[in-house]
mmCIF file of C-alpha atoms in Angstrom:
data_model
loop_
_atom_site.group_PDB
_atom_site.id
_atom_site.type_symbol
_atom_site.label_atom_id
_atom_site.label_comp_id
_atom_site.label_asym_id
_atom_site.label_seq_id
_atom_site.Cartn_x
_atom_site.Cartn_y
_atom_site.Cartn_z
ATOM 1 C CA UNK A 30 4.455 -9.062 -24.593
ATOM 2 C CA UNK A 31 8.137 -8.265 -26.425
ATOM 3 C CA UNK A 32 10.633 -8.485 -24.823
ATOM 4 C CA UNK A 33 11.390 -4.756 -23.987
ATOM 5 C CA UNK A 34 7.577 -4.977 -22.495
ATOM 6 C CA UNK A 35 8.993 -8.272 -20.546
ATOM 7 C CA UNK A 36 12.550 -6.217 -19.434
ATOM 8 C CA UNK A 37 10.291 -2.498 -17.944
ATOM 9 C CA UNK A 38 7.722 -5.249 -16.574
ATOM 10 C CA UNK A 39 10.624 -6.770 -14.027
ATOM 11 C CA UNK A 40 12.049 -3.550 -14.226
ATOM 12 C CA UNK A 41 8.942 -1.749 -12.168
ATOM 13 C CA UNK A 42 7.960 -4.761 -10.396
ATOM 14 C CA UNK A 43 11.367 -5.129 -8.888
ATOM 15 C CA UNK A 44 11.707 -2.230 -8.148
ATOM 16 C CA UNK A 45 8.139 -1.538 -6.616
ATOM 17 C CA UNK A 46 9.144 -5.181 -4.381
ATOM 18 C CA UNK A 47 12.063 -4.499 -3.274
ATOM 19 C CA UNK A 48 10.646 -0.442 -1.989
ATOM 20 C CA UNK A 49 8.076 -2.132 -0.151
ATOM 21 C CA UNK A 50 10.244 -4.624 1.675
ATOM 22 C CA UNK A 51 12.958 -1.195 2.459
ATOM 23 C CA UNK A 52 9.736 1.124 3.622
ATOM 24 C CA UNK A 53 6.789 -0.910 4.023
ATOM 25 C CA UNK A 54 4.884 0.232 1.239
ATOM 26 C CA UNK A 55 4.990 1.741 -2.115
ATOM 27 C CA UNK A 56 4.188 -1.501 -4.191
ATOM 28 C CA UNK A 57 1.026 -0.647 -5.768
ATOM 29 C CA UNK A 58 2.437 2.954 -6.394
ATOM 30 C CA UNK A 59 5.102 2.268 -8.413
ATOM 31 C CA UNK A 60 3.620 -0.430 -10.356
ATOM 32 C CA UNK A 61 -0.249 0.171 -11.258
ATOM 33 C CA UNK A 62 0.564 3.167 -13.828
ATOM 34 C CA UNK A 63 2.424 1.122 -15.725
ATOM 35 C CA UNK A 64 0.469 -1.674 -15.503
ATOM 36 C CA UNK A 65 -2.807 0.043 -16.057
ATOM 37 C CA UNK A 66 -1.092 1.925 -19.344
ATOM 38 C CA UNK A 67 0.073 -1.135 -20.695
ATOM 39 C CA UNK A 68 -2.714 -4.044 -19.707
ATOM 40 C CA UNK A 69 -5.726 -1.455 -19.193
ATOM 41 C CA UNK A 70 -7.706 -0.184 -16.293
ATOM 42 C CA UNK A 71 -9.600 -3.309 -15.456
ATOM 43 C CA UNK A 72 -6.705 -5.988 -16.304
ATOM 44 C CA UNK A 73 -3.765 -2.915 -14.790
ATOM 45 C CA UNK A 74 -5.552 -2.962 -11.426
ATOM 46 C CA UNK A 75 -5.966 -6.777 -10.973
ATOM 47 C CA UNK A 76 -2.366 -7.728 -12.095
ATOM 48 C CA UNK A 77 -1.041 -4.980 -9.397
ATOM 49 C CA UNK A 78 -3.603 -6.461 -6.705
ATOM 50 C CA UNK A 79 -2.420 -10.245 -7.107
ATOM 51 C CA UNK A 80 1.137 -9.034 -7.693
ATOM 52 C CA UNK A 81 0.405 -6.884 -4.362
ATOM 53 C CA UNK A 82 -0.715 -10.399 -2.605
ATOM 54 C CA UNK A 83 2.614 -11.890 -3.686
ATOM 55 C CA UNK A 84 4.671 -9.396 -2.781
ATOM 56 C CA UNK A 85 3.207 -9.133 1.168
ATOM 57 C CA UNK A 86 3.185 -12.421 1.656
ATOM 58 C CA UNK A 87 7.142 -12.979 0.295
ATOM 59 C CA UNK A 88 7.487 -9.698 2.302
ATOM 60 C CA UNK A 89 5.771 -11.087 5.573
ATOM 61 C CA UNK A 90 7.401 -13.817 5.340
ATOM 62 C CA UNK A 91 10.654 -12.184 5.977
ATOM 63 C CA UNK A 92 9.802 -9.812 8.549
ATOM 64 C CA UNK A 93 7.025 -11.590 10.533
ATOM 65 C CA UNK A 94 9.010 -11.661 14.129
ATOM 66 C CA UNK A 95 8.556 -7.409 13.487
ATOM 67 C CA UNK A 96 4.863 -7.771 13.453
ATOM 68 C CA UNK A 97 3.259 -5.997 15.946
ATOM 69 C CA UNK A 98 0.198 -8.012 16.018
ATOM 70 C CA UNK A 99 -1.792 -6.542 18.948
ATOM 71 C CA UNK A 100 -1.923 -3.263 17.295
ATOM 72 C CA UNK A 101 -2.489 -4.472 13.655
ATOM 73 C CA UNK A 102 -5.486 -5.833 15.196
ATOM 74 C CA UNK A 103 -6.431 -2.190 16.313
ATOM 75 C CA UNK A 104 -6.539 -0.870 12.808
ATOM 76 C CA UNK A 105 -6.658 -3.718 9.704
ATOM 77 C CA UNK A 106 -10.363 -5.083 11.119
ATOM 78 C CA UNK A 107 -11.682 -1.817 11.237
ATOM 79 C CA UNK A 108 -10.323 -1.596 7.170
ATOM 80 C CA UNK A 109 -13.643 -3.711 6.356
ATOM 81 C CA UNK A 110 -15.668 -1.547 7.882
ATOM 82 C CA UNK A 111 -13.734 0.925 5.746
ATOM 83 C CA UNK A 112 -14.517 -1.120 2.659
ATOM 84 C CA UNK A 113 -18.471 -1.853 3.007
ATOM 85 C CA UNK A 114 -18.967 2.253 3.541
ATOM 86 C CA UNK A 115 -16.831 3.309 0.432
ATOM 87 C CA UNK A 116 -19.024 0.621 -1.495
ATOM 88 C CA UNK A 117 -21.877 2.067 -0.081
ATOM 89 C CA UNK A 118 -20.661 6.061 -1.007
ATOM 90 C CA UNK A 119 -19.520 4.642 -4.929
ATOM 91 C CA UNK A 120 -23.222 3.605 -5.325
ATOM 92 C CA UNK A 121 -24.618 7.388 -4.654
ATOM 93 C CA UNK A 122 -21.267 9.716 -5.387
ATOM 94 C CA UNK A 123 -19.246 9.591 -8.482
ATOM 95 C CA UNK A 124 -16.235 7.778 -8.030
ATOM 96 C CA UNK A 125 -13.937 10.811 -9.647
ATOM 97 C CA UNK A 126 -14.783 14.049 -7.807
ATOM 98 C CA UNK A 127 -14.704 11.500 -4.344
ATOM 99 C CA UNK A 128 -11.100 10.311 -5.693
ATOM 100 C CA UNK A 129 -10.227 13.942 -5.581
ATOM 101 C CA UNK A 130 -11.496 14.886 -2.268
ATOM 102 C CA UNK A 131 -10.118 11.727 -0.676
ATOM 103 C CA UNK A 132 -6.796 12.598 -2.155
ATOM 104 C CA UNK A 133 -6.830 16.239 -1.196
ATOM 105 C CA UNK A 134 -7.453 15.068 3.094
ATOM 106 C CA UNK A 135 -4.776 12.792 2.338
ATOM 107 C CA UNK A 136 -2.079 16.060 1.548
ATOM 108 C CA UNK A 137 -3.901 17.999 4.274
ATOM 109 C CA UNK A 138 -3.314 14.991 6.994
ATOM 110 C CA UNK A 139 0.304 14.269 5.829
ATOM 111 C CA UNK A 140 0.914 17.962 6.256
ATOM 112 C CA UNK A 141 -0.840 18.258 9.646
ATOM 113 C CA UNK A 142 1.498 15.370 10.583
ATOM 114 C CA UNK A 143 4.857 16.968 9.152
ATOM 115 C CA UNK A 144 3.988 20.129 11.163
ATOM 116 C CA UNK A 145 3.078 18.202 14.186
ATOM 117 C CA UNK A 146 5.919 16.631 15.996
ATOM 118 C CA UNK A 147 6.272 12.337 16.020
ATOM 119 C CA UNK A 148 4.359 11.179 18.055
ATOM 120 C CA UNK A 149 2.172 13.948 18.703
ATOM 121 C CA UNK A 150 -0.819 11.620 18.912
ATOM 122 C CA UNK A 151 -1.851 9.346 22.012
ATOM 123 C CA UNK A 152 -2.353 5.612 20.416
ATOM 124 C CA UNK A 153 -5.477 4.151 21.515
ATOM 125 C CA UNK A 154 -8.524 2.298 20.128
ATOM 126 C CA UNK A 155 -10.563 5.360 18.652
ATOM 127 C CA UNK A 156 -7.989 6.621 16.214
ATOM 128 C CA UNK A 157 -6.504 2.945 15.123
ATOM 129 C CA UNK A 158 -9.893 2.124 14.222
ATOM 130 C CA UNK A 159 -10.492 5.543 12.710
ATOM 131 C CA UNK A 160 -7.617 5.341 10.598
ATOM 132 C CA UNK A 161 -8.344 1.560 10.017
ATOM 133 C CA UNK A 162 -11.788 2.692 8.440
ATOM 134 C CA UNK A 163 -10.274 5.513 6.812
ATOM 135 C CA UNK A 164 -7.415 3.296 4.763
ATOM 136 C CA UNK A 165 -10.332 0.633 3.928
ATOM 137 C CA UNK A 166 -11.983 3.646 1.962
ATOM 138 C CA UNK A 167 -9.534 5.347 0.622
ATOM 139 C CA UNK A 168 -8.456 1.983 -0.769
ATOM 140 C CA UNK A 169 -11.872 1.391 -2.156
ATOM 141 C CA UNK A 170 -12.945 4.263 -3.481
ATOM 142 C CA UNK A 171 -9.184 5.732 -4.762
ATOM 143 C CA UNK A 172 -7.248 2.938 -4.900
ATOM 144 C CA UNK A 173 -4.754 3.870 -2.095
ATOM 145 C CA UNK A 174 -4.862 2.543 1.511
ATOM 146 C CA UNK A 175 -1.201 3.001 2.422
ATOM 147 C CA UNK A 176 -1.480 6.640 2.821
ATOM 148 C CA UNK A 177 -3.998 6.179 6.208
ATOM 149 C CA UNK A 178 -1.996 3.710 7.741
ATOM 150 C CA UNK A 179 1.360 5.588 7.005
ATOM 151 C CA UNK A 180 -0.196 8.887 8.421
ATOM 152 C CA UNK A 181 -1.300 6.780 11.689
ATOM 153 C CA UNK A 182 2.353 5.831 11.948
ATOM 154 C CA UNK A 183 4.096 8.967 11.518
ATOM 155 C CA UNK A 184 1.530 10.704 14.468
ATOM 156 C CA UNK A 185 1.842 8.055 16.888
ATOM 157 C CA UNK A 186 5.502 7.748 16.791
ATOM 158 C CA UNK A 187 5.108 4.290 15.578
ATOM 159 C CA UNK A 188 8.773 2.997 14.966
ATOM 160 C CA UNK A 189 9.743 2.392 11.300
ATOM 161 C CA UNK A 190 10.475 -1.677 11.788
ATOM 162 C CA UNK A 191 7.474 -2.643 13.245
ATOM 163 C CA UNK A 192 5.505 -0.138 11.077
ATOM 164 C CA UNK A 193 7.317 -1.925 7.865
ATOM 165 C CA UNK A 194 6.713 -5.168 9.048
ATOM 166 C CA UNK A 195 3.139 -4.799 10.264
ATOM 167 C CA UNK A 196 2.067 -3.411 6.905
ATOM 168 C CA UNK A 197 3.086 -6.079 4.891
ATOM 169 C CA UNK A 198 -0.306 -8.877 7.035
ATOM 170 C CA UNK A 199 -2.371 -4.905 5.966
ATOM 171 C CA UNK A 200 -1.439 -4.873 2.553
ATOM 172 C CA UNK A 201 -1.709 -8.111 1.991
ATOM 173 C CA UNK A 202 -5.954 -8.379 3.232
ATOM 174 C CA UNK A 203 -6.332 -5.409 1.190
ATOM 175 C CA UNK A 204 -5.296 -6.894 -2.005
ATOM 176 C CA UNK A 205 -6.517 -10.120 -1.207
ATOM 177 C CA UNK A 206 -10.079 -8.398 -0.175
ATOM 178 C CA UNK A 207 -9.869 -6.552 -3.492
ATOM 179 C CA UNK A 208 -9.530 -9.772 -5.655
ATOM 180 C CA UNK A 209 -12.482 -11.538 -3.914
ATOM 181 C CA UNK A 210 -14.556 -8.442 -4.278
ATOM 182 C CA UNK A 211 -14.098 -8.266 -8.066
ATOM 183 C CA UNK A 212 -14.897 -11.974 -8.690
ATOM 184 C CA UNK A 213 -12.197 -12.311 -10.906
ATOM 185 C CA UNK A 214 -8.114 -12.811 -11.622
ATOM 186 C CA UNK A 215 -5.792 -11.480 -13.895
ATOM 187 C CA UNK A 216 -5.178 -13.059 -17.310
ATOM 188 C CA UNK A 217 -1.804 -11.840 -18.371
ATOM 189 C CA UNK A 218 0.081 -14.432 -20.052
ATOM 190 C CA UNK A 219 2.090 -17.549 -18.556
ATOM 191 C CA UNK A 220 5.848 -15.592 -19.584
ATOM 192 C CA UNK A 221 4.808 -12.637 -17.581
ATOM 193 C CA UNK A 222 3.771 -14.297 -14.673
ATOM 194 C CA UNK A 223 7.315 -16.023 -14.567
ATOM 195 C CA UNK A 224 8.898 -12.442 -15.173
ATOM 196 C CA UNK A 225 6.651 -10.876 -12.539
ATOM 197 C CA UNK A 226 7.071 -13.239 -9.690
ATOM 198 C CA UNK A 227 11.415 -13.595 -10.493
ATOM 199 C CA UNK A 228 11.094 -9.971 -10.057
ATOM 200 C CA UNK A 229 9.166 -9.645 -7.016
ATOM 201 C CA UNK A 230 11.850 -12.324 -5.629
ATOM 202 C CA UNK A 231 14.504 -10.625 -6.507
ATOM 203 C CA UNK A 232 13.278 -6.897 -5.508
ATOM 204 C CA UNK A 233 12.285 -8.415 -2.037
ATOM 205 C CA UNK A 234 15.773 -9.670 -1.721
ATOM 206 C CA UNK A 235 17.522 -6.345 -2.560
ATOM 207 C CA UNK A 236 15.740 -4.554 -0.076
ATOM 208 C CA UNK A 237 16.031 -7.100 2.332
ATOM 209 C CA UNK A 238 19.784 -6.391 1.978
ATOM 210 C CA UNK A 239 19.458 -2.832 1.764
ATOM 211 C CA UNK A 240 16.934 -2.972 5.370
ATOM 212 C CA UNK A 241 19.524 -2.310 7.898
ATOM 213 C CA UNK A 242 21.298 0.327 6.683
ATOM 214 C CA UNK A 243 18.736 3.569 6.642
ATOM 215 C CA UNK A 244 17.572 5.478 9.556
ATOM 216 C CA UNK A 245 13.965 4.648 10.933
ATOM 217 C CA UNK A 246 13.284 8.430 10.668
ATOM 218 C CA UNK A 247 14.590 8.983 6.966
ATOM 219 C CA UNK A 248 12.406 5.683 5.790
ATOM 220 C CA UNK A 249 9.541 7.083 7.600
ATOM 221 C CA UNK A 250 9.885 10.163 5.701
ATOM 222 C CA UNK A 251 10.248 7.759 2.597
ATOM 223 C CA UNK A 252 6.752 6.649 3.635
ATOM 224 C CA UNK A 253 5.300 10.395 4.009
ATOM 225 C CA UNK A 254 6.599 11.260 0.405
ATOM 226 C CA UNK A 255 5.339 7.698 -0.719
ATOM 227 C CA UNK A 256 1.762 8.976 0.458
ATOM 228 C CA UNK A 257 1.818 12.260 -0.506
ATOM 229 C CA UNK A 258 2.743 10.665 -4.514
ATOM 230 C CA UNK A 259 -0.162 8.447 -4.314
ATOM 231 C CA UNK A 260 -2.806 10.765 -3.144
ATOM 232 C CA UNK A 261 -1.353 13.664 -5.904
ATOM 233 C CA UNK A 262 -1.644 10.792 -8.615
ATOM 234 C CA UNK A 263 -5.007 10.074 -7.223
ATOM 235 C CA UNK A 264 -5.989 13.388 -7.848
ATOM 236 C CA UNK A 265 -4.412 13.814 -11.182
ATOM 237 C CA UNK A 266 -6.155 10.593 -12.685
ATOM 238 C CA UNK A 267 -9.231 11.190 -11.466
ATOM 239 C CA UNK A 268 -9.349 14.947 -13.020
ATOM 240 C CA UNK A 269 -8.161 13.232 -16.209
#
């Protein structure tokens, strides 16, 4: 890599750390395009899922006393289940025209829930797990499994800081899941891997500072827009 390459490398994973430590999510977002432009679709995606291991764990480790725990355990397990059926669906659908239609129920629910007042859903068992299941999917089969949990947030009324926190132990199975289920890790160079983890450090840090001092309700609407970007770039690379 030059060193420009090195400087828009920090650049987006910095920034991409330090958004997921302010909203709870957004790492993978920011950072796979340019990672799967620059290293390729194979190498792009495995970079951003160890990067997205390092960055919820740094992440978790600041915020674990937020973790709601009892619900997490509602809706991450559930995720697996998520996982097996998507690889099930990839081996008789094409993965394209099912990256479109996952990312077009993604707009409709994130509509449906900016309509709908917070809140407007009762919590309970059989739509944690049905989100949980639905965010294991997604992330299989597009790529994206923050949109489902955000959208379970924003009906339930699920307050920003535990949301934030709580994402980080989802996030970080997810990637972790998607590593093991590939059989292989990245092999960018030794100098990025000292760039990429100083950045996630140092991104994690800003928006540890910058935490306190946004509204629950405007990051949650952060979080809605976050979504609503992934599942229209879903959409767009998977028609291209």
């Amino acid at each position: 890599m030059t060193f420009a390459d090195l400087a828009l490398l920090a650049t987006i994973i910095g920034v991409g750390a330090g958004l997921q430590r302010l909203t709870g999510m957004g790492f993978a977002l920011v950072a796979s395009p340019f990672l799967v432009l620059t290293a390729g679709p194979v190498e792009g995606v495995l970079v951003t899922n160890a990067c997205g291991v390092v960055s919820s764990l740094l992440n978790l480790g600041l915020v674990h006393r937020d973790v709601e725990w009892r619900r997490l355990l509602r809706f991450t397990p559930f995720s697996l289940v998520g996982i097996v059926l998507g690889v099930l669906v990839l081996t008789v659908l094409p993965a394209d025209p099912l990256a479109v239609l996952v990312g077009v129920l993604i707009l409709i629910a994130i509509g449906v829930t900016v309509i709908a007042r917070p809140g407007a859903v009762k919590d309970g068992l059989p739509v944690s797990s049905g989100f949980g299941v639905a965010s294991g999917f997604m992330n299989v089969t597009a790529g994206v499994g923050g949109p489902a949990l955000a959208v379970y947030a924003a009906a339930t009324g699920w307050a920003h800081k535990g949301f934030a926190a709580s994402a980080q132990a989802h996030f970080l199975l997810l990637s972790a899941l998607s590593l093991v289920a590939k059989g292989s890790l990245p092999s960018m160079e030794g100098t990025g891997w000292v760039v990429t983890i100083a950045a996630i450090l140092i991104g994690a840090a800003i928006g540890q500072r910058l935490a306190g001092r946004f509204a629950g309700k405007t990051l949650m609407r952060v979080v809605l827009v976050l979504s609503a970007a992934g599942a229209v770039m879903t959409i767009a690379q998977a028609l291209i």
